[in-house]
Amino acid sequence: MSDVLLSVRDLVVEFPKRKTLLTALDGVSFDIHRGEILGVVGESGAGKSLTGAAIIGLLEQPGRIASGEIWLEDQRIDQLPYEKMRQLRGKRIAMIFQDPLTSLNPIFTIAEQLVETIRTHLPLNAKQARERAIQLLDEVGIPAAAKRVDDYPHQFSGGMRQRVVIALALAGEPELIIADEPTTALDVSVQAQIIDVLKRMCADHGAAVMLVTHDMGVIAEACDRVAVMYAGRVAEIGQVRQIVKQPQHPYTQGLMGSIPSLAHQRHRLIQIPGSMPRLDAIPTGCAFNPRCTSVGERCYKERPDLLVTNQGEVACWLFDQGGVA
Amino acid sequence: MIAMLVRRIIQAVLVMLVVAFISFSLFQFVGDPINNMVGQEATQQDRAELRERLGLNDPIPVQFMRFVGNAVQGEFGISYRMARPVSEVIAERLPATLELALVSGVLAITLGIVLGVYTALRRDGWFSHFIMSSSLIGVSLPTFLIGILLIYIFSVELQWLPSFGRGDTVPITDNWSTGLLTVSGWQSLILPAITLGLFQLTLLMRLVRAEMLEVLRTDYIKFARARGIRQRSINFHHALKNTLLPVITIAGLQLGSIIAFAIITETVFQWPGVGLLFINAIRFVDIPFMSAYLLLIALVFVVINLVVDLLYFVVDPRLRVTKSSSSR
């Protein structure tokens, strides 16, 4: 497709430990289109946040991209030198972190942090940058933005701070925002508001979003497409509606079954037996094989790649002509 | 803000009163001063009269109040050893100690911060490793040994710098003559300043390094990186400012101990400051001088602590009480 903004191809991220080599991401591939919101779900440790960090080039030591490619339109960005990548960050790709309480520098005012970010990326003078800062704060819904802009982070509540964080991420007019569980640390009552703000801001500014979360409710509400990750691999990608209604991969089916629904209160929630394997003990073949209810002989031998079906892409032998046997 | 200031000052005064009491008790414990003052032939009556005249028959609290009253006016009596007012002697010697402390303090703080930041940013460079391992020497060697080593190398073997004294001094005011304006003054200052400041330097450096590494791992630094903020700004603007917050406290205390522990360095280098005087005073049981010195050092610590508290207020916005305007 021509409107592909970001393309991740066979991304492998490794963490060299003292003796062994842990493969945290193993062949992750997906696209993000211009202006869309792609949800990324999975259990803790599935590699969701790591994928985000790898894209923006901020993997923590000693993690490194071992192979694969990341393309931003027609520019390959996974091998850029630090300074080139820095210029890209904030300007084309921005990132929002989980905890708004610790994401803002405590000893600088909101204005100082916004103005510096704006002036790093846009050719504005101090006065214009300040006006833009106030405008951004106004857009994310901070009341009396012109007055509050000179406050320090500690003078804002958690929800307000996450709004400031969103304003900061958007300050350089990026085309893609990686939001790493932006609502997890917030009050339940504020979560929906923040998702709303994020959605609206990105629509207004034409930014695509990679929304990392383990909250299926957030996915269903905010995203266009969703990628399900399991043990450092993508299990399934597709339109949100399809995946919520008709999940294909047995793992996705398990995930969806574990969401309580208001309509059928009597049902016992489905639970996926077992837990995700540790990085140093991922089984051969399909990583999900020990927990899968439809497992076949082939699943223990061969590893399934993403297969295109009429509903999206799924990494499961059930959808291959050869089947699981 | 005002309330906090008042509270801190009251605390400071309390501390000073306690120290004054300890100083005062020195007089009570070290024998009867009358014995030192009258001759062998003095009669019992002479002694009683003198005791009455000096107010030694008054109740202890009254004597203590008198001591504090005098101390506040800078009056500490006559030195037993030098037969001159203690305040005069101290005023004469204090400039030497203060200049030494100032130079080694500046040396320790600037080099400590610069090297600390450097070793934090270039964690794996060979120069950082070199600095870190040699800093162990600074932390573990006792001050007098460093002084003696420096004297041996630079005065005895190389003969570059003098091993004792203060060099030529130039009077600025009536009782302040400085060695900072003459070449020989600076030459004499170098070795003692290094000796006195080395421990504080290495301590500060290690503290700054640890603190900086901590700050560089925080979320707000990660977020600043994710926004494409320039590396230089992240290191020296975002990270360094946060690093220096806790360093201020330690640096303040270190400055106090530099003045207090100048005693050893002054002894090694025969530096004519109050510390050297104090050592001699102990040898001669010169109680008035000792108690005055004790109070002086306590005052230095208390004042520095007060300044540090106020400085915190200026630097850390979270401590400033502002119009509370948090909303959801």
PDB file of C-alpha atoms in Angstrom, chain A residues 56 58 60 82 86 89-90 93-95 97 99 102-108 113 116-117 120-121 148 151-152 154-155 157 160 165 168 190, chain B residues 218-231 233-234 237-239 241-242 245 315-320 322-323 325-328:
ATOM      1  CA  ILE A  56      12.395   4.923  18.201  1.00  0.00           C
ATOM      2  CA  LEU A  58      15.946   3.808  22.534  1.00  0.00           C
ATOM      3  CA  GLU A  60      18.089  -0.134  26.847  1.00  0.00           C
ATOM      4  CA  TYR A  82      22.731   8.724  16.897  1.00  0.00           C
ATOM      5  CA  ARG A  86      17.854  12.220  17.382  1.00  0.00           C
ATOM      6  CA  ARG A  89      12.793  11.696  17.352  1.00  0.00           C
ATOM      7  CA  GLY A  90      10.131  14.173  18.328  1.00  0.00           C
ATOM      8  CA  ILE A  93       8.358   9.753  15.699  1.00  0.00           C
ATOM      9  CA  ALA A  94       7.536  10.559  19.310  1.00  0.00           C
ATOM     10  CA  MET A  95       6.953   8.366  22.308  1.00  0.00           C
ATOM     11  CA  PHE A  97       5.613   6.579  28.477  1.00  0.00           C
ATOM     12  CA  ASP A  99       3.910   7.003  34.109  1.00  0.00           C
ATOM     13  CA  THR A 102       7.858  10.571  36.351  1.00  0.00           C
ATOM     14  CA  SER A 103       7.888  11.558  32.671  1.00  0.00           C
ATOM     15  CA  LEU A 104       8.264  15.285  33.307  1.00  0.00           C
ATOM     16  CA  ASN A 105      11.440  16.874  34.577  1.00  0.00           C
ATOM     17  CA  PRO A 106      10.539  18.058  38.092  1.00  0.00           C
ATOM     18  CA  ILE A 107      12.689  21.166  38.143  1.00  0.00           C
ATOM     19  CA  PHE A 108      11.638  22.808  34.897  1.00  0.00           C
ATOM     20  CA  GLN A 113      10.063  21.852  28.603  1.00  0.00           C
ATOM     21  CA  GLU A 116      12.768  23.603  24.286  1.00  0.00           C
ATOM     22  CA  THR A 117      11.098  20.709  22.484  1.00  0.00           C
ATOM     23  CA  THR A 120      14.508  21.829  18.804  1.00  0.00           C
ATOM     24  CA  HIS A 121      12.337  20.852  15.885  1.00  0.00           C
ATOM     25  CA  ARG A 148      -0.664  27.186  33.971  1.00  0.00           C
ATOM     26  CA  ASP A 151       3.699  25.937  36.604  1.00  0.00           C
ATOM     27  CA  TYR A 152       5.931  23.061  37.566  1.00  0.00           C
ATOM     28  CA  HIS A 154       4.208  18.777  40.630  1.00  0.00           C
ATOM     29  CA  GLN A 155       1.447  21.338  40.500  1.00  0.00           C
ATOM     30  CA  SER A 157      -2.562  15.997  38.854  1.00  0.00           C
ATOM     31  CA  MET A 160      -3.305  16.632  33.734  1.00  0.00           C
ATOM     32  CA  VAL A 165       3.005  14.686  28.128  1.00  0.00           C
ATOM     33  CA  LEU A 168       5.033  17.515  24.594  1.00  0.00           C
ATOM     34  CA  VAL A 190      -9.290   9.531  33.923  1.00  0.00           C
TER      35      VAL A 190
ATOM     36  CA  THR B 218      14.943   8.239  35.016  1.00  0.00           C
ATOM     37  CA  ASP B 219      11.810   8.392  32.920  1.00  0.00           C
ATOM     38  CA  TYR B 220      12.028  12.107  32.303  1.00  0.00           C
ATOM     39  CA  ILE B 221      15.446  11.720  30.736  1.00  0.00           C
ATOM     40  CA  LYS B 222      14.111   8.860  28.603  1.00  0.00           C
ATOM     41  CA  PHE B 223      11.174  11.030  27.589  1.00  0.00           C
ATOM     42  CA  ALA B 224      13.502  13.934  26.781  1.00  0.00           C
ATOM     43  CA  ARG B 225      15.491  11.587  24.532  1.00  0.00           C
ATOM     44  CA  ALA B 226      12.282  10.398  22.891  1.00  0.00           C
ATOM     45  CA  ARG B 227      11.466  14.020  22.082  1.00  0.00           C
ATOM     46  CA  GLY B 228      14.777  14.458  20.308  1.00  0.00           C
ATOM     47  CA  ILE B 229      16.222  16.942  22.791  1.00  0.00           C
ATOM     48  CA  ARG B 230      19.902  17.514  22.012  1.00  0.00           C
ATOM     49  CA  GLN B 231      22.342  15.272  23.847  1.00  0.00           C
ATOM     50  CA  SER B 233      21.057  19.742  26.684  1.00  0.00           C
ATOM     51  CA  ILE B 234      19.981  16.413  28.183  1.00  0.00           C
ATOM     52  CA  HIS B 237      20.682  20.982  31.447  1.00  0.00           C
ATOM     53  CA  HIS B 238      18.120  18.295  32.257  1.00  0.00           C
ATOM     54  CA  ALA B 239      20.307  15.764  34.044  1.00  0.00           C
ATOM     55  CA  LYS B 241      20.504  20.245  37.400  1.00  0.00           C
ATOM     56  CA  ASN B 242      18.680  17.316  38.947  1.00  0.00           C
ATOM     57  CA  LEU B 245      20.133  18.998  44.085  1.00  0.00           C
ATOM     58  CA  VAL B 315      16.843  25.584  43.430  1.00  0.00           C
ATOM     59  CA  ASP B 316      14.045  23.085  43.990  1.00  0.00           C
ATOM     60  CA  PRO B 317      10.649  24.365  42.851  1.00  0.00           C
ATOM     61  CA  ARG B 318       8.896  21.525  44.662  1.00  0.00           C
ATOM     62  CA  LEU B 319       9.773  23.065  48.024  1.00  0.00           C
ATOM     63  CA  ARG B 320       8.417  26.473  47.227  1.00  0.00           C
ATOM     64  CA  THR B 322       2.932  28.263  45.836  1.00  0.00           C
ATOM     65  CA  LYS B 323      -0.639  29.079  45.200  1.00  0.00           C
ATOM     66  CA  SER B 325      -3.670  25.195  41.913  1.00  0.00           C
ATOM     67  CA  SER B 326      -3.905  21.564  41.073  1.00  0.00           C
ATOM     68  CA  SER B 327      -6.937  20.446  39.203  1.00  0.00           C
ATOM     69  CA  ARG B 328      -7.964  17.420  37.337  1.00  0.00           C
TER      70      ARG B 328
END
